[in-house]
Amino acid sequence: MKPFYITTAIDYANGSPHLGHAYEKVLTDVIARFRRQMGDQVHFLTGTDEHGQKVQATARKQGVSPQEFVDGISAQFEALLPRLGVTNDDFIRTTEERHKAVVCRLLQQLFDQGDIYLAEYKGYYSTRQEQFLQEKDRQSDGSWPELFGEVTEITESNYFFRLKKYQPWLQEFLAAHPDWIFPRFRHAQVAEFLKEDLNDLCISRPRERLEWGITLPFDAKYVTYVWFDALVNYYSAVADRPGVWPATWHVIGKDILVPPHAVYWPAMLHALGLPLPGGIIAHGWWSIRGSKMSKSTGNALDPLTLVDEFGADAFRYFLIREMNVGQDSDFTREQFLVRYNSELANNLGNLVNRTLNMTTRFAGGAVPAAADLLDLDRELRALWDKTRDEFLPLCEGFQFHTALERAMFFLTETNAYIEKRAPWKLGKSAEPADQALLRTTLATMAEALRLAVSLIRHVTPASTERIHAVLGYTPGPVWRDELVWGGKLTGAKVAEALVLFPRPAPPTASAKPEKKG
Ligand code: MSP
């Protein structure tokens, strides 16, 4: 089995999870499940980033210790995962000993080999971003951009990583690996950043300014800069598992590509003599009704409200169907309902209802064997082959939104096939030819449904399982074999009904919509 190690960004443990965090976990889960289904040996890591100024400040404000504070937040992030149907193999917290020990080991190695040195530094420091700024960061009027918050000039001794020394190597590496960053257009952004001379990276913070961090193994007066600590999680989590590192993909948001993931991380790994990850997937950002999600404006969407109302699969389906990986998207409840109603309730839900209902009414609840095929049946089978053959490469290239569009088109055409055949009319006829056609139609509907939900299983795992169950079907061990049209349901006993995607309560209703299991 091919090893496939995939990670998400580790979320800051200074606020509750929102839609953006949930999206990244779901996207990574869809990739992880897809690779598992394709036969890879998947290891899937996520976790929380728990050190740094912001955590220290928020904990202080709340009158609790930083450790107590991050324990609470990290638990929220971890508890969200099963609610989203996310199948991570491990959850790492940067306050865990297993992580801290590896960070110290790597820092010591870099220090011993001369890649970390002490120097006096005078410069402008942004507390909000926890970083030193450069002249080029100023706006044209000389002021600092809003995102840096309060900026103060400070002089202090600090430890530096020789980032500059690795710049030519990094430029060459990226030029030689144009597919290292997905989507490709983000490559240009990194190349642009690397056109200017890099400064060495300040990797320490004096204890008097920041206590909440990993103490430098070679100087207890300092703690580690939060990014130098956080990036290491990808490696520390698997350091004692032979054969897992390097990661195949790091999935992150576009905001943390340059410089942390595309510049600091490869330079750190290269300096340490460790292999580089296979690549980085930088996804876009969700806005809510056109505006940036933020705690201060109060429009951060809690993913659990949607999961409670519509179920995890509908939530996953929407996120993956709506967003083109790498581009931004806007979330509105209206758009969510449009897809929920038209694609899940009407298109898929209808096919489920019709299949169960017609098989129960006209075939005593057992899927009949197909009789002779006519053009209409052959066309649907051909469309299936085409759909599957396009779907798999689209998923391999992370084009999940287009892949789902193809799957939906197949469902639409299956429903159209049923309209044309009108099994409800055939069922009333005693003619042997009509009866034969009815059997073929019922067999075709059931098989098309089985195939379509097998195909989207990595996106809607629970619904696929439930639909397979009501079709009296147990999937075999090899996913690709499941995707071949082949009367696998002949003789299967189907359930009479299944309500998978119930109509939501109208928006005016004051009662909270019922929870779905
Ligand atoms: N702790 C750092 C990551 C360290 S990785 C070694 C961090 N944390 S974060 O909580 O701010 O963000 C975690 C992830 O969520 C990032 O990949 C970020 O891009 C993503 N998102 C945060 N808001 C988002 C949206 N509005 N939309 C989509 N993803 C978003 O950065």
Coordinates of C-alpha atoms and ligand atoms in Angstrom, one line a residue:
M1 CA 0.0 0.0 0.0
K2 CA 1.2 3.5 -0.9
P3 CA 1.7 5.6 2.3
F4 CA -0.3 8.9 2.2
Y5 CA 0.3 11.3 5.0
I6 CA -2.0 14.3 5.0
T7 CA -2.3 17.2 7.6
T8 CA -4.4 20.2 8.2
A9 CA -3.2 23.5 9.7
I10 CA -3.4 23.3 13.5
D11 CA -5.9 25.8 14.7
Y12 CA -5.1 28.6 17.2
A13 CA -6.5 27.7 20.5
N14 CA -7.6 31.2 21.2
G15 CA -11.3 31.1 20.1
S16 CA -14.0 28.7 19.1
P17 CA -14.1 26.8 15.8
H18 CA -15.9 28.5 12.9
L19 CA -16.9 27.6 9.4
G20 CA -13.4 28.2 8.0
H21 CA -11.8 25.7 10.4
A22 CA -14.6 23.2 9.7
Y23 CA -14.1 23.5 5.9
E24 CA -10.4 22.7 6.1
K25 CA -11.0 19.6 8.2
V26 CA -13.8 18.5 5.9
L27 CA -11.8 19.1 2.7
T28 CA -8.8 17.2 4.2
D29 CA -11.2 14.4 5.3
V30 CA -12.6 14.1 1.8
I31 CA -9.1 13.7 0.4
A32 CA -8.1 11.2 3.1
R33 CA -11.2 9.1 2.6
F34 CA -10.7 9.3 -1.2
R35 CA -7.1 8.0 -0.9
R36 CA -8.1 5.3 1.5
Q37 CA -10.8 4.2 -0.9
M38 CA -8.2 4.2 -3.7
G39 CA -6.1 1.8 -1.6
D40 CA -3.5 4.1 0.0
Q41 CA -2.2 3.7 3.6
V42 CA -3.5 7.0 4.9
H43 CA -2.3 8.8 8.0
F44 CA -4.4 11.9 8.7
L45 CA -3.3 14.5 11.3
T46 CA -5.0 17.6 12.7
G47 CA -4.6 19.4 16.0
T48 CA -4.3 22.7 17.8
D49 CA -1.6 25.4 18.0
E50 CA -1.5 26.5 21.6
H51 CA 1.4 28.8 22.4
G52 CA 2.0 32.4 21.9
Q53 CA 1.1 35.9 22.8
K54 CA -2.5 35.8 21.9
V55 CA -3.3 32.8 24.0
Q56 CA -1.4 34.2 26.9
A57 CA -3.3 37.5 26.6
T58 CA -6.7 35.9 26.2
A59 CA -6.2 33.6 29.1
R60 CA -5.1 36.5 31.3
K61 CA -8.2 38.4 30.4
Q62 CA -10.3 35.5 31.4
G63 CA -8.4 35.1 34.7
V64 CA -7.3 31.5 34.0
S65 CA -3.9 29.9 33.4
P66 CA -2.9 29.5 29.7
Q67 CA -2.9 25.7 30.1
E68 CA -6.5 25.7 31.5
F69 CA -7.6 28.0 28.7
V70 CA -6.1 26.0 25.9
D71 CA -7.4 22.7 27.4
G72 CA -10.9 24.1 27.0
I73 CA -10.5 25.4 23.5
S74 CA -8.6 22.4 22.2
A75 CA -11.4 20.1 23.5
Q76 CA -13.9 22.1 21.4
F77 CA -11.8 21.6 18.3
E78 CA -11.3 17.9 18.9
A79 CA -15.0 17.4 19.7
L80 CA -16.0 19.0 16.5
L81 CA -14.3 16.4 14.3
P82 CA -16.5 13.4 14.8
R83 CA -19.5 15.7 14.5
L84 CA -18.3 16.5 11.0
G85 CA -17.6 12.9 10.1
V86 CA -13.9 13.6 10.1
T87 CA -11.7 10.5 10.3
N88 CA -8.4 11.8 11.5
D89 CA -5.9 9.2 12.9
D90 CA -4.3 11.6 15.3
F91 CA -4.8 14.9 17.0
I92 CA -1.7 16.8 18.1
R93 CA -1.5 19.6 20.6
T94 CA 1.6 21.8 20.7
T95 CA 1.5 21.7 24.5
E96 CA 2.0 17.9 24.5
E97 CA 5.4 16.6 25.7
R98 CA 5.8 14.5 22.5
H99 CA 5.7 17.7 20.5
K100 CA 7.8 19.9 22.8
A101 CA 10.5 17.2 23.0
V102 CA 10.9 17.1 19.2
V103 CA 10.9 20.9 18.9
C104 CA 13.7 21.1 21.4
R105 CA 15.7 18.3 19.6
L106 CA 15.4 20.1 16.3
L107 CA 16.3 23.5 17.7
Q108 CA 19.3 22.0 19.4
Q109 CA 20.4 20.4 16.1
L110 CA 20.1 23.7 14.3
F111 CA 22.0 25.5 17.1
D112 CA 24.8 23.0 17.1
Q113 CA 25.3 23.1 13.4
G114 CA 25.5 26.9 13.5
D115 CA 22.1 27.6 11.8
I116 CA 20.8 29.5 14.9
Y117 CA 22.8 32.4 16.3
L118 CA 22.3 35.2 18.9
A119 CA 22.2 38.8 17.8
E120 CA 21.0 42.2 18.9
Y121 CA 18.0 43.4 17.1
K122 CA 16.4 46.7 16.8
G123 CA 13.1 47.0 15.0
Y124 CA 9.4 47.5 14.9
Y125 CA 7.4 44.7 16.5
S126 CA 3.7 43.9 16.0
T127 CA 2.2 42.3 19.1
R128 CA -0.9 41.2 17.2
Q129 CA 1.1 39.3 14.5
E130 CA 3.9 38.4 16.9
Q131 CA 6.5 39.4 14.4
F132 CA 9.1 42.0 13.6
L133 CA 8.2 44.3 10.7
Q134 CA 10.3 45.6 7.9
E135 CA 10.3 49.0 6.2
K136 CA 8.6 47.4 3.2
D137 CA 5.7 46.5 5.4
R138 CA 4.7 50.2 5.8
Q139 CA 1.9 51.7 3.8
S140 CA 2.7 54.5 1.3
D141 CA 1.9 57.2 4.0
G142 CA 4.4 55.6 6.4
S143 CA 1.8 54.1 8.7
W144 CA 1.5 50.4 9.5
P145 CA -1.3 48.3 8.0
E146 CA -4.3 47.7 10.3
L147 CA -3.5 43.9 10.5
F148 CA -0.4 44.6 12.5
G149 CA -2.3 46.3 15.4
E150 CA -0.1 48.3 17.7
V151 CA 3.5 48.5 16.5
T152 CA 6.3 49.5 18.8
E153 CA 10.1 50.0 18.3
I154 CA 12.1 47.6 20.5
T155 CA 15.8 46.6 20.9
E156 CA 16.6 43.2 22.2
S157 CA 18.9 40.2 21.9
N158 CA 17.3 37.3 20.1
Y159 CA 18.1 34.1 18.4
F160 CA 18.0 33.9 14.6
F161 CA 17.6 31.1 12.1
R162 CA 19.8 31.5 9.0
L163 CA 16.9 31.7 6.6
K164 CA 18.8 33.9 4.2
K165 CA 21.4 31.3 3.6
Y166 CA 18.7 28.9 2.2
Q167 CA 17.1 31.4 -0.1
P168 CA 19.0 30.4 -3.3
W169 CA 18.3 26.7 -2.6
L170 CA 14.6 27.4 -2.0
Q171 CA 14.3 29.4 -5.2
E172 CA 15.8 26.6 -7.2
F173 CA 13.7 24.0 -5.5
L174 CA 10.5 25.8 -6.3
A175 CA 11.5 26.5 -9.8
A176 CA 12.1 22.8 -10.3
H177 CA 8.8 21.8 -8.6
P178 CA 6.0 23.9 -10.1
D179 CA 3.4 21.4 -8.8
W180 CA 4.6 21.7 -5.2
I181 CA 1.9 24.2 -4.4
F182 CA -1.7 23.6 -5.4
P183 CA -3.3 25.5 -7.0
R184 CA -0.5 26.4 -9.4
F185 CA -1.3 30.1 -9.6
R186 CA -0.2 30.5 -5.9
H187 CA 3.3 29.5 -7.0
A188 CA 3.8 33.0 -8.5
Q189 CA 3.0 34.6 -5.2
V190 CA 5.8 32.6 -3.5
A191 CA 8.3 33.3 -6.3
E192 CA 7.4 37.0 -6.0
F193 CA 8.1 37.0 -2.3
L194 CA 11.5 35.3 -2.9
K195 CA 12.6 38.0 -5.4
E196 CA 13.5 40.2 -2.4
D197 CA 16.4 39.3 -0.1
L198 CA 15.1 37.4 2.9
N199 CA 16.2 38.4 6.4
D200 CA 17.2 35.7 8.9
L201 CA 14.2 34.7 11.0
C202 CA 13.9 35.7 14.6
I203 CA 12.9 32.5 16.3
S204 CA 12.9 33.4 20.0
R205 CA 11.0 35.7 22.3
P206 CA 12.5 36.9 25.6
R207 CA 10.6 35.4 28.6
E208 CA 9.9 38.7 30.1
R209 CA 7.7 39.6 27.1
L210 CA 6.2 36.1 26.5
E211 CA 6.2 33.2 28.9
W212 CA 3.8 30.9 27.1
G213 CA 6.0 29.0 24.8
I214 CA 8.6 26.3 24.5
T215 CA 11.8 27.2 26.3
L216 CA 14.8 27.2 24.1
P217 CA 16.9 24.2 24.9
F218 CA 20.1 26.2 24.7
D219 CA 18.9 29.4 26.6
A220 CA 16.2 29.3 29.2
K221 CA 15.8 33.0 29.1
Y222 CA 13.9 32.6 25.8
V223 CA 10.8 30.8 24.4
T224 CA 10.4 29.7 20.8
Y225 CA 8.6 31.9 18.3
V226 CA 5.2 30.4 17.8
W227 CA 5.5 29.5 14.1
F228 CA 8.8 27.8 14.6
D229 CA 7.1 25.6 17.2
A230 CA 3.8 25.1 15.3
L231 CA 5.2 24.1 11.9
V232 CA 7.1 21.3 13.6
N233 CA 3.8 19.6 14.6
Y234 CA 3.6 17.9 11.2
Y235 CA 6.9 16.1 11.9
S236 CA 6.7 15.7 15.7
A237 CA 3.4 13.8 15.5
V238 CA 5.0 11.1 13.4
A239 CA 8.7 11.3 14.5
D240 CA 8.4 8.0 16.3
R241 CA 6.5 6.3 13.5
P242 CA 8.9 4.9 10.9
G243 CA 8.0 5.4 7.3
V244 CA 5.4 8.1 7.7
W245 CA 7.4 11.3 7.2
P246 CA 7.4 13.1 4.8
A247 CA 3.8 14.3 4.5
T248 CA 2.3 13.8 1.1
W249 CA 0.2 17.0 1.4
H250 CA -0.2 19.8 3.9
V251 CA -3.7 21.4 3.6
I252 CA -3.8 25.0 4.7
G253 CA -5.5 28.3 4.0
K254 CA -4.1 30.8 1.5
D255 CA -3.3 33.3 4.4
I256 CA -0.6 31.1 5.9
L257 CA 1.1 29.9 2.7
V258 CA 3.7 32.8 2.4
P259 CA 5.9 33.0 4.3
P260 CA 5.3 30.2 6.9
H261 CA 4.5 27.1 4.9
A262 CA 6.2 27.9 1.6
V263 CA 9.3 29.6 2.9
Y264 CA 10.1 28.9 6.6
W265 CA 9.0 25.3 6.6
P266 CA 10.9 24.0 3.6
A267 CA 14.0 26.0 4.7
M268 CA 13.8 24.5 8.2
L269 CA 13.4 21.0 6.9
H270 CA 16.2 21.4 4.4
A271 CA 18.5 22.8 7.1
L272 CA 17.7 19.8 9.3
G273 CA 18.4 17.3 6.5
L274 CA 14.8 16.1 6.6
P275 CA 12.8 15.3 3.4
L276 CA 10.3 17.9 2.2
P277 CA 6.6 17.3 2.0
G278 CA 5.1 16.3 -1.3
G279 CA 3.3 19.5 -1.6
I280 CA 1.0 22.1 -0.2
I281 CA -2.7 22.6 -0.9
A282 CA -3.7 26.2 -0.2
H283 CA -7.5 26.6 -0.1
G284 CA -9.4 29.8 -0.3
W285 CA -11.4 31.6 2.3
W286 CA -15.1 31.6 3.2
S287 CA -16.8 34.9 3.7
I288 CA -20.2 35.2 5.2
R289 CA -22.7 37.1 3.1
G290 CA -19.9 39.0 1.5
S291 CA -18.0 40.0 4.6
K292 CA -15.0 38.6 6.4
M293 CA -15.7 36.2 9.2
S294 CA -14.5 37.6 12.4
K295 CA -15.2 37.4 16.1
S296 CA -15.3 41.2 16.4
T297 CA -18.1 41.6 13.8
G298 CA -19.9 38.7 15.3
N299 CA -20.5 36.9 12.0
A300 CA -18.3 33.8 12.7
L301 CA -20.5 30.9 11.7
D302 CA -20.7 28.0 14.1
P303 CA -20.5 24.9 12.0
L304 CA -22.5 22.9 14.5
T305 CA -25.7 24.9 14.0
L306 CA -25.8 23.7 10.4
V307 CA -24.8 20.2 11.3
D308 CA -27.5 20.0 14.0
E309 CA -30.1 21.3 11.5
F310 CA -29.2 19.4 8.4
G311 CA -26.8 16.6 9.3
A312 CA -23.0 16.3 8.7
D313 CA -23.4 15.0 5.2
A314 CA -25.4 17.9 3.9
F315 CA -22.9 20.3 5.4
R316 CA -20.0 18.4 3.9
Y317 CA -21.7 18.1 0.6
F318 CA -22.4 21.9 0.4
L319 CA -18.8 22.9 1.4
I320 CA -17.2 20.6 -1.2
R321 CA -19.7 21.2 -3.9
E322 CA -19.7 25.0 -3.5
M323 CA -16.0 25.8 -3.2
N324 CA -13.5 25.3 -6.0
V325 CA -10.4 24.4 -3.9
G326 CA -8.1 27.4 -4.0
Q327 CA -10.7 30.0 -4.8
D328 CA -12.8 31.9 -2.2
S329 CA -16.5 31.4 -1.7
D330 CA -19.3 33.1 0.1
F331 CA -21.6 31.4 2.5
T332 CA -25.3 32.3 2.7
R333 CA -28.1 30.3 4.1
E334 CA -30.1 30.8 0.9
Q335 CA -27.4 29.3 -1.2
F336 CA -27.0 26.4 1.2
L337 CA -30.8 25.8 1.0
V338 CA -30.8 25.9 -2.8
R339 CA -28.2 23.1 -3.0
Y340 CA -29.8 21.2 -0.2
N341 CA -33.2 21.2 -1.7
S342 CA -32.4 20.9 -5.4
E343 CA -29.4 18.5 -5.3
L344 CA -29.8 16.5 -2.1
A345 CA -33.6 16.5 -1.3
N346 CA -34.9 16.6 -4.9
N347 CA -32.3 14.9 -7.0
L348 CA -30.8 12.2 -4.7
G349 CA -33.7 12.1 -2.3
N350 CA -36.2 11.5 -5.1
L351 CA -34.2 8.7 -6.6
V352 CA -34.1 7.0 -3.2
N353 CA -37.8 7.4 -2.7
R354 CA -38.7 6.2 -6.1
T355 CA -36.4 3.2 -6.0
L356 CA -37.7 2.0 -2.7
N357 CA -41.3 2.8 -3.4
M358 CA -41.5 1.2 -6.9
T359 CA -39.5 -1.8 -5.9
T360 CA -41.8 -2.4 -3.0
R361 CA -45.0 -1.8 -5.0
F362 CA -44.2 -3.6 -8.2
A363 CA -41.6 -6.3 -7.3
G364 CA -42.5 -7.3 -3.7
G365 CA -39.5 -5.4 -2.3
A366 CA -36.8 -7.5 -4.1
V367 CA -34.7 -5.9 -6.9
P368 CA -35.5 -7.9 -10.1
A369 CA -32.9 -8.9 -12.6
A370 CA -32.8 -6.7 -15.8
A371 CA -34.4 -8.2 -18.9
D372 CA -33.4 -7.1 -22.4
L373 CA -31.7 -3.7 -22.6
L374 CA -33.1 -1.0 -24.8
D375 CA -31.3 2.1 -26.1
L376 CA -32.4 4.1 -23.0
D377 CA -30.9 1.6 -20.6
R378 CA -27.7 1.4 -22.7
E379 CA -27.4 5.2 -22.8
L380 CA -27.7 5.4 -19.0
R381 CA -25.0 2.8 -18.5
A382 CA -22.7 4.6 -21.0
L383 CA -23.3 7.8 -19.1
W384 CA -22.3 6.0 -15.9
D385 CA -19.0 4.8 -17.3
K386 CA -18.3 8.3 -18.5
T387 CA -19.2 9.9 -15.2
R388 CA -17.0 7.5 -13.2
D389 CA -14.1 7.8 -15.6
E390 CA -14.2 11.6 -15.3
F391 CA -15.0 11.7 -11.6
L392 CA -11.9 9.8 -10.4
P393 CA -9.3 11.9 -12.1
L394 CA -11.1 15.1 -11.0
C395 CA -10.9 13.9 -7.4
E396 CA -7.2 13.0 -7.8
G397 CA -6.7 16.6 -8.9
F398 CA -8.7 18.0 -6.0
Q399 CA -11.5 19.2 -8.4
F400 CA -14.1 17.9 -6.1
H401 CA -16.7 20.6 -6.9
T402 CA -16.7 19.6 -10.6
A403 CA -16.6 15.9 -9.7
L404 CA -19.8 16.4 -7.6
E405 CA -21.4 18.3 -10.5
R406 CA -20.8 15.3 -12.7
A407 CA -22.3 12.9 -10.1
M408 CA -25.3 15.2 -9.8
F409 CA -25.8 15.2 -13.6
F410 CA -25.8 11.4 -13.5
L411 CA -28.5 11.5 -10.9
T412 CA -30.5 14.0 -12.9
E413 CA -30.3 11.8 -16.0
T414 CA -31.3 8.8 -13.9
N415 CA -34.4 10.6 -12.7
A416 CA -35.1 11.6 -16.3
Y417 CA -34.8 8.0 -17.4
I418 CA -37.4 7.1 -14.8
E419 CA -39.8 9.8 -16.1
K420 CA -39.4 8.4 -19.6
R421 CA -40.0 4.8 -18.5
A422 CA -42.8 5.7 -16.1
P423 CA -42.6 2.4 -14.1
W424 CA -45.9 3.5 -12.4
K425 CA -47.6 3.0 -15.7
L426 CA -45.7 -0.2 -16.6
G427 CA -46.7 -1.6 -13.2
K428 CA -50.4 -1.4 -14.1
S429 CA -50.0 -3.3 -17.4
A430 CA -50.3 -7.1 -17.6
E431 CA -48.5 -7.2 -21.0
P432 CA -45.4 -9.5 -20.7
A433 CA -43.3 -6.9 -22.7
D434 CA -44.3 -4.2 -20.2
Q435 CA -43.5 -6.5 -17.3
A436 CA -40.1 -7.2 -18.8
L437 CA -39.5 -3.5 -19.3
L438 CA -40.6 -2.8 -15.7
R439 CA -38.0 -5.3 -14.4
T440 CA -35.3 -3.8 -16.4
T441 CA -36.3 -0.3 -15.2
L442 CA -36.4 -1.2 -11.6
A443 CA -33.1 -3.0 -11.8
T444 CA -31.5 0.0 -13.6
M445 CA -32.8 2.5 -11.1
A446 CA -31.5 0.5 -8.1
E447 CA -28.1 -0.1 -9.7
A448 CA -27.8 3.6 -10.8
L449 CA -28.5 4.6 -7.2
R450 CA -26.1 2.2 -5.7
L451 CA -23.4 3.4 -8.0
A452 CA -24.0 7.1 -7.6
V453 CA -23.9 6.9 -3.8
S454 CA -20.8 4.7 -3.9
L455 CA -19.1 7.3 -6.0
I456 CA -19.7 10.2 -3.6
R457 CA -19.0 8.1 -0.5
H458 CA -16.0 10.2 0.6
V459 CA -18.2 13.3 0.7
T460 CA -21.4 11.9 2.1
P461 CA -20.2 8.8 4.0
A462 CA -23.2 8.4 6.4
S463 CA -25.8 8.9 3.7
T464 CA -24.0 6.4 1.4
E465 CA -24.0 3.9 4.1
R466 CA -27.7 4.4 4.9
I467 CA -28.7 4.2 1.3
H468 CA -26.7 1.0 0.8
A469 CA -28.4 -0.4 3.9
V470 CA -31.9 0.3 2.6
L471 CA -30.9 -1.3 -0.7
G472 CA -30.0 -4.4 1.1
Y473 CA -26.4 -4.0 0.0
T474 CA -23.0 -4.5 1.7
P475 CA -20.2 -3.0 -0.3
G476 CA -17.1 -5.1 -1.0
P477 CA -13.6 -4.3 0.1
V478 CA -12.3 -2.8 -3.1
W479 CA -13.9 0.5 -3.9
R480 CA -13.1 0.6 -7.6
D481 CA -14.8 -2.8 -8.1
E482 CA -17.9 -1.2 -6.5
L483 CA -18.0 1.3 -9.3
V484 CA -18.6 -1.2 -12.1
W485 CA -22.2 -1.5 -13.4
G486 CA -23.1 -5.1 -12.8
G487 CA -26.6 -6.0 -11.4
K488 CA -25.0 -6.3 -7.9
L489 CA -28.4 -5.8 -6.3
T490 CA -30.3 -8.5 -8.1
G491 CA -32.5 -10.2 -5.5
A492 CA -31.7 -7.8 -2.7
K493 CA -34.5 -6.9 -0.3
V494 CA -35.0 -3.2 -0.1
A495 CA -36.6 -1.2 2.7
E496 CA -39.9 0.5 2.1
A497 CA -38.9 4.1 2.7
L498 CA -36.0 6.3 4.0
V499 CA -36.2 10.0 4.7
L500 CA -32.7 11.2 4.2
F501 CA -32.9 14.9 3.5
P502 CA -36.1 16.2 5.0
R503 CA -37.4 19.6 3.9
P504 CA -36.2 22.2 6.4
A505 CA -38.8 24.1 8.4
P506 CA -39.7 27.4 6.6
P507 CA -37.6 30.3 7.8
T508 CA -40.5 32.0 9.5
A509 CA -41.1 29.1 11.8
S510 CA -40.2 30.0 15.4
A511 CA -39.6 26.4 16.5
K512 CA -36.1 25.1 16.2
P513 CA -36.1 22.5 13.4
E514 CA -35.9 18.9 14.5
K515 CA -32.5 17.3 14.9
K516 CA -31.7 14.6 12.4
G517 CA -29.8 11.5 13.5
Ligands
MSP1 N1 -2.2 28.3 14.0 C1 -2.1 28.7 12.6 C2 -1.7 27.6 11.7 C3 -0.5 26.9 12.1 S1 -0.1 25.5 11.0 C4 1.3 25.0 11.5 C5 -3.4 29.4 12.1 N2 -4.5 29.1 12.8 S2 -6.0 29.6 12.5 O1 -6.8 29.1 13.5 O2 -5.9 31.1 12.4 O3 -6.4 29.1 11.1 C6 -6.4 27.7 10.9 C7 -6.7 27.4 9.5 O4 -8.1 27.8 9.2 C8 -5.8 28.1 8.5 O5 -5.4 27.2 7.4 C9 -6.7 29.2 7.9 O6 -6.5 29.5 6.6 C10 -8.1 28.5 8.0 N3 -9.1 29.5 8.0 C11 -9.4 30.5 9.0 N4 -10.4 31.3 8.5 C12 -10.9 30.8 7.3 C13 -11.9 31.1 6.5 N5 -12.7 32.2 6.7 N6 -12.1 30.4 5.4 C14 -11.4 29.2 5.2 N7 -10.4 28.9 5.9 C15 -10.0 29.7 7.0 O7 -3.4 30.0 11.1

